[in-house]
Coordinates of N, CA and C in Angstrom, one line a residue:
M1 N 0.9 -1.3 -0.1 CA -0.1 -0.2 -0.5 C 1.0 1.9 0.2
N2 N 0.8 2.0 -0.8 CA 1.8 3.7 -1.3 C 0.9 4.5 -1.0
P3 N 0.3 5.4 -0.3 CA -0.8 6.2 -0.7 C 0.0 7.8 -1.3
P4 N 0.0 8.2 -1.9 CA 0.7 9.4 -2.8 C 0.5 10.8 -1.5
I5 N 2.0 10.8 -1.1 CA 2.6 11.3 0.0 C 3.0 12.8 -0.9
E6 N 2.5 13.9 0.0 CA 2.1 14.7 -0.3 C 2.7 15.5 1.2
V7 N 3.4 16.5 0.9 CA 4.1 17.4 2.2 C 3.8 18.9 1.9
S8 N 3.9 20.1 2.0 CA 3.1 21.2 2.6 C 3.3 22.2 3.7
E9 N 3.7 23.2 3.6 CA 3.8 24.2 4.9 C 3.3 25.7 4.8
E10 N 3.2 25.8 6.2 CA 2.2 26.6 6.2 C 2.5 27.0 7.8
A11 N 2.5 28.8 7.6 CA 3.2 29.1 9.2 C 3.7 28.7 10.1
G12 N 5.1 28.6 9.3 CA 5.6 27.5 9.8 C 5.6 26.0 10.2
V13 N 4.7 25.1 9.8 CA 4.1 24.5 10.7 C 4.2 22.8 8.4
R14 N 4.9 22.4 8.8 CA 4.5 21.5 8.0 C 3.5 19.9 8.5
Y15 N 3.3 19.6 7.4 CA 1.4 19.0 7.0 C 2.3 17.8 6.1
L16 N 1.5 16.7 6.2 CA 1.6 15.3 5.7 C 0.2 15.2 4.7
H17 N 0.4 14.8 4.2 CA -0.8 14.7 3.0 C -1.3 13.3 1.9
F18 N -2.0 12.8 2.2 CA -2.0 11.4 1.6 C -2.9 11.5 -0.1
G19 N -2.4 12.6 -0.6 CA -2.8 13.1 -2.3 C -4.4 13.5 -1.8
S20 N -4.6 13.6 -0.6 CA -6.1 13.8 -1.0 C -6.1 16.0 -0.1
E21 N -7.1 16.4 1.2 CA -7.5 17.2 2.3 C -6.7 17.6 3.0
W22 N -7.2 15.9 3.0 CA -7.0 15.3 4.5 C -5.3 15.6 5.7
V23 N -5.9 16.2 6.2 CA -4.2 16.1 6.7 C -4.2 15.1 7.9
Q24 N -2.8 14.5 7.5 CA -2.3 13.3 8.1 C -1.5 12.9 9.0
G25 N -0.6 14.6 9.2 CA -0.2 14.9 10.5 C 0.5 15.9 10.6
A26 N 0.9 16.4 11.5 CA 1.9 18.1 11.3 C 2.6 17.6 12.2
M27 N 4.0 18.9 11.7 CA 5.2 19.2 12.9 C 5.1 20.6 12.3
R28 N 5.4 21.1 13.9 CA 5.9 22.9 13.4 C 7.3 22.4 13.7
I29 N 7.9 23.5 12.5 CA 9.6 23.1 12.1 C 10.9 23.7 13.0
R30 N 10.1 24.8 13.7 CA 10.7 25.0 14.9 C 10.5 24.4 16.1
K31 N 9.2 23.6 16.3 CA 9.1 22.4 17.5 C 9.0 21.1 17.3
P32 N 9.9 20.4 16.8 CA 9.5 19.1 15.7 C 9.1 17.8 16.8
N33 N 9.5 17.7 18.3 CA 9.4 16.8 19.2 C 7.6 17.5 19.6
A34 N 7.0 18.7 19.5 CA 6.3 19.2 20.3 C 4.7 18.2 19.4
L35 N 3.6 17.8 20.1 CA 2.4 17.5 19.6 C 1.7 18.8 19.3
E36 N 1.8 19.0 17.8 CA 0.8 20.0 17.4 C -0.4 20.1 16.8
L37 N -1.1 18.9 16.8 CA -2.9 18.7 16.9 C -3.4 18.2 17.8
A38 N -4.3 18.6 18.0 CA -5.0 19.0 19.0 C -5.3 17.4 19.4
Y39 N -5.7 16.1 18.6 CA -6.1 15.2 19.0 C -4.8 14.6 19.3
T40 N -3.6 14.6 18.8 CA -2.5 14.2 18.9 C -1.7 14.2 20.7
R41 N -2.3 15.6 21.3 CA -1.7 15.8 22.3 C -3.0 14.6 23.1
E42 N -4.4 14.8 23.1 CA -5.7 14.1 23.3 C -5.5 12.6 23.5
M43 N -4.8 11.7 22.4 CA -4.1 10.1 22.0 C -3.2 10.4 23.3
M44 N -2.5 11.4 24.1 CA -1.5 10.9 25.3 C -1.8 11.6 26.9
A45 N -3.4 11.7 26.2 CA -4.3 11.7 27.4 C -4.1 10.3 28.8
G46 N -4.0 9.3 28.1 CA -3.8 8.3 29.0 C -2.3 8.6 30.1
L47 N -1.7 9.8 29.9 CA -1.1 10.4 31.0 C -1.4 10.9 31.8
L48 N -3.2 11.2 32.2 CA -4.0 11.0 32.9 C -4.4 10.2 33.6
L49 N -5.1 9.0 33.0 CA -5.6 8.1 33.7 C -4.9 7.2 34.7
R50 N -3.8 6.9 33.9 CA -2.6 6.0 35.2 C -1.3 7.5 35.1
D51 N -0.8 5.9 36.6 CA -0.2 7.1 37.5 C 1.9 6.6 36.0
G52 N 2.0 7.9 35.1 CA 2.9 8.0 34.4 C 3.9 8.9 34.6
L53 N 5.3 8.5 34.5 CA 6.2 9.8 34.5 C 6.4 9.9 36.5
A54 N 6.7 8.7 37.0 CA 6.4 8.4 38.2 C 8.1 8.8 38.8
E55 N 8.3 9.5 40.1 CA 9.8 9.9 40.1 C 10.6 8.9 40.8
D56 N 9.9 7.4 41.2 CA 10.6 6.2 41.6 C 11.2 5.5 40.6
G57 N 10.8 5.8 39.2 CA 11.3 4.7 38.5 C 10.3 3.7 37.8
A58 N 9.1 3.8 38.4 CA 8.1 2.3 38.2 C 6.7 3.1 37.1
S59 N 7.2 4.1 35.8 CA 6.6 5.0 35.5 C 5.9 3.9 34.8
W60 N 4.3 4.0 33.8 CA 4.0 4.2 33.0 C 4.1 4.4 32.1
P61 N 4.1 4.1 30.5 CA 3.9 3.0 31.0 C 4.8 2.3 30.1
R62 N 5.3 1.4 30.1 CA 6.7 0.9 29.7 C 7.1 0.0 28.3
R63 N 6.0 -0.7 27.6 CA 5.4 -0.7 27.0 C 4.5 0.0 25.5
V64 N 4.8 0.3 24.1 CA 3.9 1.5 23.7 C 3.9 1.0 22.6
L65 N 2.3 0.6 22.0 CA 2.5 -0.1 20.4 C 1.3 1.0 19.4
I66 N 2.5 2.0 18.4 CA 1.8 2.8 17.8 C 1.6 2.3 16.6
I67 N 0.4 2.0 16.1 CA -0.4 2.0 15.0 C -0.5 2.4 14.3
G68 N 0.0 3.3 12.7 CA -0.3 4.0 12.8 C 0.9 5.6 12.4
L69 N 1.7 6.1 11.4 CA 3.0 6.8 12.1 C 3.1 7.5 11.3
G70 N 1.6 7.9 9.9 CA 1.7 9.4 9.9 C 3.0 10.3 9.6
A71 N 3.0 11.5 10.3 CA 4.4 12.3 11.1 C 5.1 12.6 11.8
A72 N 5.0 11.1 12.1 CA 5.6 10.5 12.5 C 5.6 11.2 14.6
S73 N 4.2 12.0 14.7 CA 4.2 13.0 16.0 C 4.1 12.2 17.2
L74 N 3.2 11.6 17.3 CA 2.9 10.1 19.0 C 4.6 9.6 18.5
A75 N 5.0 8.9 17.7 CA 6.0 8.4 18.1 C 7.3 9.4 18.8
K76 N 7.8 10.5 17.6 CA 8.6 10.6 18.8 C 8.1 11.6 20.3
Y77 N 6.8 12.1 20.6 CA 6.8 12.6 21.7 C 7.1 11.2 23.0
V78 N 6.4 9.4 22.2 CA 6.9 8.9 23.3 C 9.0 8.7 22.8
F79 N 8.7 9.2 22.4 CA 10.3 9.1 22.3 C 11.1 9.8 22.9
H80 N 10.9 10.9 23.0 CA 11.5 11.6 23.7 C 11.3 12.2 24.9
T81 N 10.1 12.0 25.3 CA 9.8 12.5 26.5 C 9.1 11.5 27.9
L82 N 9.5 9.9 27.2 CA 9.1 8.7 27.6 C 9.9 8.0 28.1
P83 N 11.3 7.8 28.6 CA 12.2 7.5 28.0 C 12.3 5.6 29.1
Q84 N 11.2 5.7 29.5 CA 11.4 4.4 30.0 C 10.4 3.1 29.2
A85 N 9.7 4.0 28.1 CA 9.2 3.0 27.8 C 9.9 2.8 26.2
R86 N 9.5 1.1 25.4 CA 9.7 0.6 24.2 C 8.1 0.6 23.8
I87 N 8.6 1.3 22.5 CA 8.2 1.9 21.1 C 8.0 0.6 19.8
Q88 N 7.0 0.2 20.1 CA 6.8 -0.4 18.3 C 5.8 0.2 17.6
V89 N 6.5 0.9 16.5 CA 5.5 1.4 15.5 C 4.8 0.3 14.7
V90 N 4.0 0.0 14.1 CA 3.8 -0.7 12.9 C 2.4 0.5 12.1
E91 N 3.5 0.7 11.1 CA 2.8 1.0 9.2 C 3.0 0.4 8.6
I92 N 1.1 0.6 7.9 CA 1.3 -0.7 6.3 C 2.1 0.2 5.3
A93 N 2.5 1.2 5.0 CA 2.4 1.7 4.3 C 4.1 2.5 4.1
P94 N 5.1 1.5 2.9 CA 6.6 1.9 3.3 C 7.1 3.7 2.6
A95 N 5.3 4.4 2.1 CA 6.2 5.4 1.7 C 5.9 6.8 2.9
V96 N 5.2 6.1 3.2 CA 4.7 7.0 5.1 C 6.2 7.2 5.9
V97 N 6.5 5.8 6.5 CA 7.8 6.0 7.0 C 9.5 6.4 6.2
A98 N 8.9 6.5 5.2 CA 10.3 6.6 4.0 C 10.0 8.9 4.2
A99 N 8.6 9.5 4.1 CA 8.3 10.3 4.3 C 8.6 11.2 5.9
A100 N 8.7 9.8 6.7 CA 8.8 10.2 8.2 C 10.3 10.7 8.5
R101 N 11.1 10.3 7.7 CA 12.1 10.4 7.7 C 12.7 11.2 7.6
Q102 N 12.3 11.0 6.0 CA 12.9 12.8 5.5 C 12.3 13.9 5.7
F103 N 11.2 14.2 5.8 CA 10.2 15.5 6.1 C 10.2 15.3 7.7
F104 N 10.1 14.6 8.6 CA 9.6 14.9 9.8 C 10.8 14.8 11.1
R105 N 11.4 14.0 10.4 CA 12.6 14.1 12.2 C 12.1 13.0 12.8
L106 N 11.9 11.4 12.0 CA 11.5 10.2 12.6 C 13.2 9.9 13.2
P107 N 12.9 9.8 14.8 CA 14.3 9.2 15.6 C 14.8 7.9 14.5
P108 N 15.7 7.6 14.5 CA 16.5 6.4 14.2 C 16.2 4.7 15.0
E109 N 15.8 3.9 14.0 CA 15.9 2.7 15.4 C 16.7 2.3 16.0
D110 N 16.0 2.1 17.0 CA 17.6 1.5 18.3 C 17.1 0.8 19.1
I111 N 17.5 0.1 20.6 CA 17.1 -0.1 21.3 C 15.7 -0.2 21.6
R112 N 15.2 1.3 21.8 CA 13.6 1.1 22.7 C 12.9 2.2 20.8
F113 N 13.6 1.5 19.9 CA 12.4 2.5 19.3 C 12.4 1.4 18.0
S114 N 11.5 0.7 17.4 CA 11.7 0.1 16.5 C 10.2 0.7 15.3
I115 N 10.5 -0.4 14.2 CA 9.4 0.2 13.4 C 9.3 -1.0 12.7
H116 N 7.8 -1.8 12.0 CA 7.2 -2.7 11.9 C 6.6 -2.4 10.7
V117 N 7.3 -2.6 9.3 CA 6.0 -2.4 7.7 C 5.0 -3.8 7.3
G118 N 3.5 -2.9 7.5 CA 3.4 -4.3 7.0 C 1.6 -3.6 8.1
C119 N 0.5 -4.6 8.4 CA -0.9 -4.4 8.9 C -1.4 -4.4 10.3
G120 N -1.2 -3.4 10.6 CA -1.6 -3.1 12.5 C -2.5 -4.0 12.7
A121 N -3.8 -4.4 12.3 CA -5.0 -5.5 12.6 C -3.8 -6.9 13.2
Q122 N -2.8 -7.2 11.9 CA -2.6 -8.4 11.7 C -1.2 -8.5 12.7
Y123 N -0.6 -8.2 13.1 CA 0.8 -7.4 13.4 C 0.6 -8.3 15.1
V124 N -1.2 -7.0 16.1 CA -1.9 -7.8 16.9 C -2.1 -8.8 16.5
L125 N -2.5 -9.8 16.3 CA -3.3 -10.7 16.3 C -2.0 -12.0 16.1
E126 N -0.7 -11.6 15.3 CA 0.0 -12.8 15.3 C 0.8 -12.7 16.5
R127 N 1.0 -12.2 17.4 CA 2.1 -11.5 18.0 C 1.5 -11.7 19.9
E128 N 2.2 -12.6 20.3 CA 1.8 -12.6 22.2 C 2.6 -11.1 23.5
Q129 N 2.7 -10.2 22.3 CA 2.9 -9.4 23.8 C 2.2 -9.1 24.2
K130 N 2.3 -8.4 25.7 CA 1.4 -7.3 26.1 C 1.9 -5.6 26.1
W131 N 0.9 -5.2 26.1 CA 1.4 -3.4 26.2 C 0.5 -3.0 27.2
D132 N 1.0 -2.0 27.6 CA 0.8 -1.0 28.6 C -0.5 0.5 27.8
Y133 N -0.3 0.8 26.5 CA -0.5 1.5 25.8 C -0.5 1.7 24.4
V134 N -1.6 1.2 23.7 CA -1.4 1.3 22.3 C -2.6 1.9 21.7
L135 N -1.6 2.9 20.8 CA -2.1 3.8 20.4 C -2.6 3.8 18.6
V136 N -3.5 3.5 18.4 CA -4.3 3.5 17.3 C -4.6 5.3 16.4
D137 N -3.6 5.0 14.9 CA -3.9 6.4 14.1 C -3.8 5.6 12.7
G138 N -4.6 5.1 13.0 CA -4.3 4.8 10.9 C -5.3 5.2 9.8
F139 N -5.4 5.7 9.3 CA -6.5 6.2 8.1 C -5.9 5.9 6.2
D140 N -6.6 5.7 6.4 CA -6.4 6.0 4.3 C -6.3 7.6 3.5
R141 N -6.2 7.4 2.3 CA -6.7 9.2 1.6 C -7.6 9.6 1.9
N142 N -9.5 8.6 2.4 CA -10.1 8.7 2.7 C -10.8 8.9 4.1
A143 N -9.8 9.0 4.6 CA -10.1 9.2 5.9 C -11.2 7.9 6.8
R144 N -10.5 6.7 6.2 CA -11.4 5.7 6.5 C -10.1 4.4 7.4
A145 N -10.7 4.2 8.1 CA -9.7 3.4 9.3 C -9.6 2.0 8.6
G146 N -10.6 1.0 7.8 CA -10.6 -0.5 7.6 C -10.5 -1.4 8.3
V147 N -9.9 -2.1 8.7 CA -10.0 -3.3 9.6 C -9.9 -2.8 10.8
L148 N -9.3 -1.3 10.8 CA -8.6 -1.4 12.6 C -10.1 -0.7 12.8
D149 N -10.9 -0.4 12.1 CA -12.3 -0.1 13.1 C -13.1 -1.6 13.3
T150 N -12.4 -1.9 13.1 CA -14.0 -3.2 14.0 C -13.9 -3.9 15.0
Q151 N -15.1 -4.9 15.4 CA -15.0 -4.9 16.9 C -14.0 -6.7 16.6
A152 N -13.8 -6.7 16.5 CA -12.9 -7.9 16.3 C -11.5 -7.2 16.5
F153 N -10.7 -6.4 16.0 CA -9.7 -5.9 15.9 C -9.8 -5.2 17.5
H154 N -10.2 -4.5 17.9 CA -10.4 -4.2 19.2 C -10.7 -5.4 20.8
E155 N -11.2 -6.2 19.7 CA -11.0 -7.2 20.6 C -9.6 -7.8 21.0
A156 N -8.9 -7.8 20.0 CA -7.6 -9.0 19.8 C -6.5 -7.5 20.8
V157 N -7.0 -6.2 20.3 CA -6.0 -5.2 21.6 C -6.1 -5.2 22.7
R158 N -7.6 -5.6 23.4 CA -8.0 -5.7 24.4 C -7.4 -7.1 25.4
S159 N -7.4 -8.1 24.3 CA -6.5 -9.4 25.0 C -5.0 -9.1 25.0
R160 N -4.1 -8.2 24.3 CA -2.5 -7.9 24.5 C -2.6 -6.3 25.9
L161 N -3.6 -6.1 25.9 CA -3.2 -5.1 27.1 C -2.6 -5.6 28.2
S162 N -1.9 -5.3 28.6 CA -1.1 -5.5 30.6 C -2.5 -5.0 31.8
E163 N -2.1 -5.4 32.8 CA -2.9 -5.6 33.9 C -2.9 -3.5 33.9
H164 N -2.2 -2.8 33.5 CA -2.8 -1.4 33.4 C -3.1 -0.7 31.8
G165 N -3.8 -1.9 31.1 CA -3.5 -1.4 29.8 C -4.7 -0.1 29.7
L166 N -4.0 0.8 28.3 CA -4.6 1.5 27.4 C -4.9 1.8 26.0
M167 N -5.9 1.4 25.5 CA -5.8 1.5 24.0 C -6.9 3.1 23.6
A168 N -6.2 3.8 22.7 CA -6.2 4.9 22.4 C -6.5 5.5 21.1
V169 N -7.7 5.4 20.1 CA -8.5 5.6 18.8 C -8.6 6.7 18.6
N170 N -7.8 6.9 17.9 CA -8.5 8.8 16.7 C -9.2 8.3 16.1
L171 N -10.8 8.9 16.6 CA -11.9 8.2 15.3 C -13.0 9.9 14.7
F172 N -12.5 9.4 13.4 CA -13.1 11.0 12.8 C -15.0 11.0 13.1
G173 N -15.0 12.3 14.1 CA -16.7 12.2 14.5 C -17.7 13.3 13.8
R174 N -16.9 13.6 12.6 CA -18.0 14.2 11.2 C -18.1 13.1 10.6
A175 N -17.6 12.3 10.8 CA -17.6 9.9 9.8 C -19.1 9.6 10.3
R176 N -19.6 9.1 9.0 CA -21.3 8.6 9.0 C -21.2 7.8 10.1
G177 N -20.3 7.0 10.1 CA -20.4 5.6 10.9 C -19.4 5.8 12.1
Y178 N -19.8 7.0 13.0 CA -18.9 7.4 13.8 C -19.3 6.1 15.1
K179 N -21.1 7.2 15.6 CA -21.3 6.7 16.3 C -21.4 5.1 16.1
A180 N -21.6 4.0 15.8 CA -21.1 2.8 15.2 C -19.2 2.2 16.1
A181 N -18.7 3.3 15.2 CA -17.3 3.1 15.4 C -17.2 3.2 17.8
L182 N -17.6 3.6 17.7 CA -17.3 4.3 18.3 C -18.5 3.1 19.9
E183 N -19.1 2.2 19.5 CA -20.5 1.5 19.8 C -19.2 0.6 19.8
R184 N -18.7 0.1 19.0 CA -17.5 -1.2 19.0 C -16.7 -1.3 20.0
I185 N -16.0 -0.1 20.4 CA -14.8 0.1 21.1 C -15.8 -0.4 22.6
N186 N -17.0 -0.1 22.6 CA -18.0 0.2 24.4 C -18.1 -1.8 24.1
R187 N -18.0 -2.1 23.6 CA -18.7 -3.3 23.0 C -17.7 -4.4 23.9
A188 N -16.0 -4.3 22.8 CA -15.4 -4.9 22.4 C -14.5 -5.0 24.4
F189 N -14.9 -3.8 25.2 CA -13.8 -3.2 26.4 C -15.1 -3.3 26.7
D190 N -16.6 -4.3 27.4 CA -17.1 -4.2 27.8 C -18.0 -2.9 28.6
A191 N -17.7 -1.9 28.1 CA -18.2 -0.4 28.8 C -17.0 0.4 29.4
R192 N -16.2 0.0 29.4 CA -14.8 0.6 29.8 C -14.5 1.3 28.4
C193 N -15.1 2.3 28.3 CA -14.9 3.4 27.1 C -15.4 4.6 27.9
L194 N -14.7 5.8 27.3 CA -14.5 7.1 27.4 C -13.8 8.0 26.0
A195 N -14.6 8.5 25.5 CA -14.1 9.0 24.5 C -14.5 10.9 24.2
F196 N -13.5 11.5 24.3 CA -13.4 13.1 24.3 C -14.0 14.0 24.0
P197 N -14.3 14.9 24.3 CA -15.6 15.9 23.0 C -14.2 16.1 21.9
S198 N -15.4 16.2 20.8 CA -15.3 16.1 19.7 C -14.1 17.1 19.6
C199 N -12.6 17.8 19.1 CA -12.0 18.5 19.0 C -12.1 19.5 18.0
D200 N -11.6 20.7 17.8 CA -12.3 21.8 16.4 C -12.3 20.8 14.9
S201 N -11.3 20.0 14.4 CA -11.2 19.4 14.1 C -12.2 18.5 13.1
G202 N -12.8 17.3 14.6 CA -13.7 17.1 14.0 C -13.1 15.5 14.5
N203 N -11.9 15.8 15.1 CA -11.7 13.9 15.3 C -12.0 14.1 17.5
V204 N -12.8 13.1 16.8 CA -12.1 12.4 18.3 C -11.5 11.4 19.0
V205 N -11.2 11.4 20.1 CA -10.0 10.3 20.9 C -11.2 9.5 21.7
A206 N -10.8 8.3 21.2 CA -11.6 7.6 22.5 C -10.7 6.1 23.5
Y207 N -11.1 6.1 24.4 CA -9.8 5.1 25.2 C -10.7 3.3 26.1
G208 N -10.4 2.6 25.3 CA -10.9 1.7 25.8 C -9.6 1.6 27.4
A209 N -9.9 1.0 28.6 CA -9.3 0.7 29.3 C -9.2 -1.0 29.7
A210 N -8.9 -1.8 29.8 CA -7.8 -3.1 30.6 C -7.3 -2.8 32.1
G211 N -7.4 -4.0 33.2 CA -6.7 -4.3 34.1 C -7.4 -4.0 35.4
E212 N -6.4 -2.9 35.5 CA -6.5 -2.1 36.9 C -7.7 -1.2 37.1
P213 N -8.9 -0.8 37.8 CA -9.8 0.2 37.1 C -9.5 1.6 37.2
I214 N -9.9 2.2 36.9 CA -9.5 3.8 36.9 C -10.1 4.7 37.5
E215 N -9.8 4.8 38.1 CA -11.1 6.7 38.7 C -10.3 7.5 39.2
R216 N -10.4 8.7 38.8 CA -10.0 10.3 39.1 C -11.1 10.7 39.1
S217 N -10.9 11.9 39.5 CA -11.6 13.4 39.9 C -11.7 14.1 38.5
V218 N -12.3 15.1 38.4 CA -11.8 16.5 37.6 C -11.0 17.0 38.5
A219 N -10.5 17.2 40.2 CA -9.9 17.5 40.5 C -8.0 16.9 40.1
E220 N -8.3 16.2 39.9 CA -7.0 15.3 40.0 C -7.0 14.9 39.1
L221 N -7.6 15.2 37.9 CA -7.4 15.2 36.9 C -7.0 16.7 36.3
R222 N -6.8 17.5 36.5 CA -6.6 19.2 36.3 C -4.9 19.1 37.1
E223 N -5.1 18.8 38.2 CA -3.8 18.5 39.0 C -2.2 17.8 38.3
R224 N -2.8 17.0 37.5 CA -2.3 16.2 36.7 C -1.4 16.7 35.4
A225 N -2.3 17.6 34.7 CA -2.3 17.9 33.5 C -1.8 19.2 34.1
G226 N -1.3 19.7 34.9 CA -0.8 20.6 35.3 C 0.8 20.4 35.3
W227 N 0.9 19.1 36.6 CA 1.9 18.4 36.3 C 2.8 18.1 35.0
L228 N 1.9 17.6 34.2 CA 2.8 17.3 32.9 C 3.0 17.9 32.2
K229 N 2.3 19.7 32.4 CA 2.0 20.5 31.4 C 4.1 21.6 31.7
A230 N 3.9 21.3 33.1 CA 5.6 22.2 33.7 C 6.4 21.3 33.3
R231 N 6.2 19.7 33.5 CA 7.1 18.6 33.1 C 8.0 18.2 31.8
T232 N 6.7 18.8 30.9 CA 6.8 17.6 29.6 C 6.6 19.3 28.4
G233 N 5.6 19.7 28.5 CA 5.2 21.2 28.0 C 3.7 20.5 27.2
L234 N 3.4 19.2 27.3 CA 1.9 18.9 27.3 C 0.9 19.3 27.9
D235 N 0.3 20.2 26.6 CA -0.9 20.9 27.2 C -2.1 20.2 27.4
L236 N -2.5 19.6 28.6 CA -3.5 18.7 28.3 C -4.8 19.6 29.5
G237 N -4.9 20.4 30.2 CA -5.4 21.5 31.0 C -7.0 21.9 29.6
P238 N -7.1 22.4 28.6 CA -8.1 22.5 27.5 C -9.1 21.1 27.4
T239 N -7.8 19.9 27.3 CA -9.1 19.0 27.1 C -9.6 18.3 29.4
V240 N -9.4 18.8 29.6 CA -9.7 18.6 30.9 C -10.8 19.3 31.5
T241 N -10.7 20.3 30.6 CA -12.0 21.7 30.6 C -13.3 21.0 29.6
R242 N -13.0 20.3 29.1 CA -14.0 20.2 27.8 C -14.8 19.1 28.2
L243 N -13.8 18.0 29.0 CA -14.3 16.6 28.7 C -15.2 17.2 30.2
E244 N -14.9 18.1 31.1 CA -15.7 18.3 32.5 C -17.1 18.9 32.0
Q245 N -17.0 20.3 30.8 CA -18.1 21.0 30.3 C -19.4 20.4 29.2
S246 N -18.4 19.3 29.4 CA -19.4 18.2 27.9 C -20.7 17.7 29.3
G247 N -20.7 17.3 30.1 CA -21.2 16.2 31.0 C -21.5 15.3 31.2
T248 N -20.2 14.2 30.7 CA -20.1 13.2 30.3 C -19.4 12.4 32.2
L249 N -19.5 13.5 33.5 CA -19.4 12.8 34.0 C -19.8 12.7 34.8
P250 N -20.4 11.4 35.6 CA -20.9 11.2 36.3 C -20.6 11.6 37.8
G251 N -21.2 12.6 38.9 CA -20.3 13.1 39.4 C -18.9 13.3 39.7
G252 N -19.0 14.1 38.6 CA -17.2 14.8 37.8 C -16.0 14.1 38.7
R253 N -16.4 13.0 38.3 CA -15.2 12.0 38.0 C -15.1 10.8 37.1
V254 N -14.1 10.6 36.5 CA -13.7 9.3 35.4 C -13.8 7.9 36.3
E255 N -14.4 7.4 35.7 CA -14.5 5.7 36.0 C -14.2 5.0 34.8
L256 N -13.3 4.2 34.7 CA -12.7 3.2 33.2 C -12.2 2.0 34.6

C-alpha cells in the first residue's frame, strides 16, 4: 500500500497529506517533537488516567504500540518524553515511513524504538506481547480506518493489554459511521470506554481500559494536567475543561 504522499508548509508548520485535503500529520518546524495537532495531544491523555512518569522509576507506560505512523508525532513524543518506554510502530505503507524520515525527523531505530512495515491488525493478532499503551491512528486517503475499525480488532487489542493497559483510538467524529465505531469499542471493552469531546478538527479520541480500574476526579485530572505541562510541555488543561463541560462524567469523575 503506497498512498500518494504530499508535504506542504504554512506558517511554520509542515503537513503530511495522502493525496487529498485531509491532514494526516503535522510538525511545527521550530518544535519538531511537540504535538502540534489537538487530537495527538489527546491521544496522550492516558498519562492523566494512569500514573506515568513517576519519580521512583516505576513509570507507565513501559511498552507502547503505535499503529499508524503518519508524521511521526506520537512516536517522537513518546520517544523523547517517556524514556522508560519501548516503542513499536506498525505502519502499512513504506512510503509513509520514508516521508517521516525525510521530512518529519523520525528517530533512528534502536533498542527502544523499532518500526514494522505491515498491517497493524495482523501484527496484533500474530504476536503475544502485552502492551501498556496502544495508540491507533491509521487512516487511508479518504479518512477510512478499514480493519482498524472493527470489533474483532478492538477485542484483539484488549487481549494484548497489560494489567494497566489502555487503548487510544483516533476517530473522525464527522464521519457517518462514527457512532457505530464508538459502540464497537464500547462492546469490545465491556463498556470501559471513554470518548473525549470532539476537537475543532472533528477528531474524537476514544479510550478503552483493561486491568486495574481507573478512578479520577476532575480535580485530580486538572492537577495531573498541570504537572504534565510543567514537566513535559504537554498541555492537557483544555482537554480536562472540555471533558468537564461535556456533562459526560457522572459525579465529576472518570471511572473506567
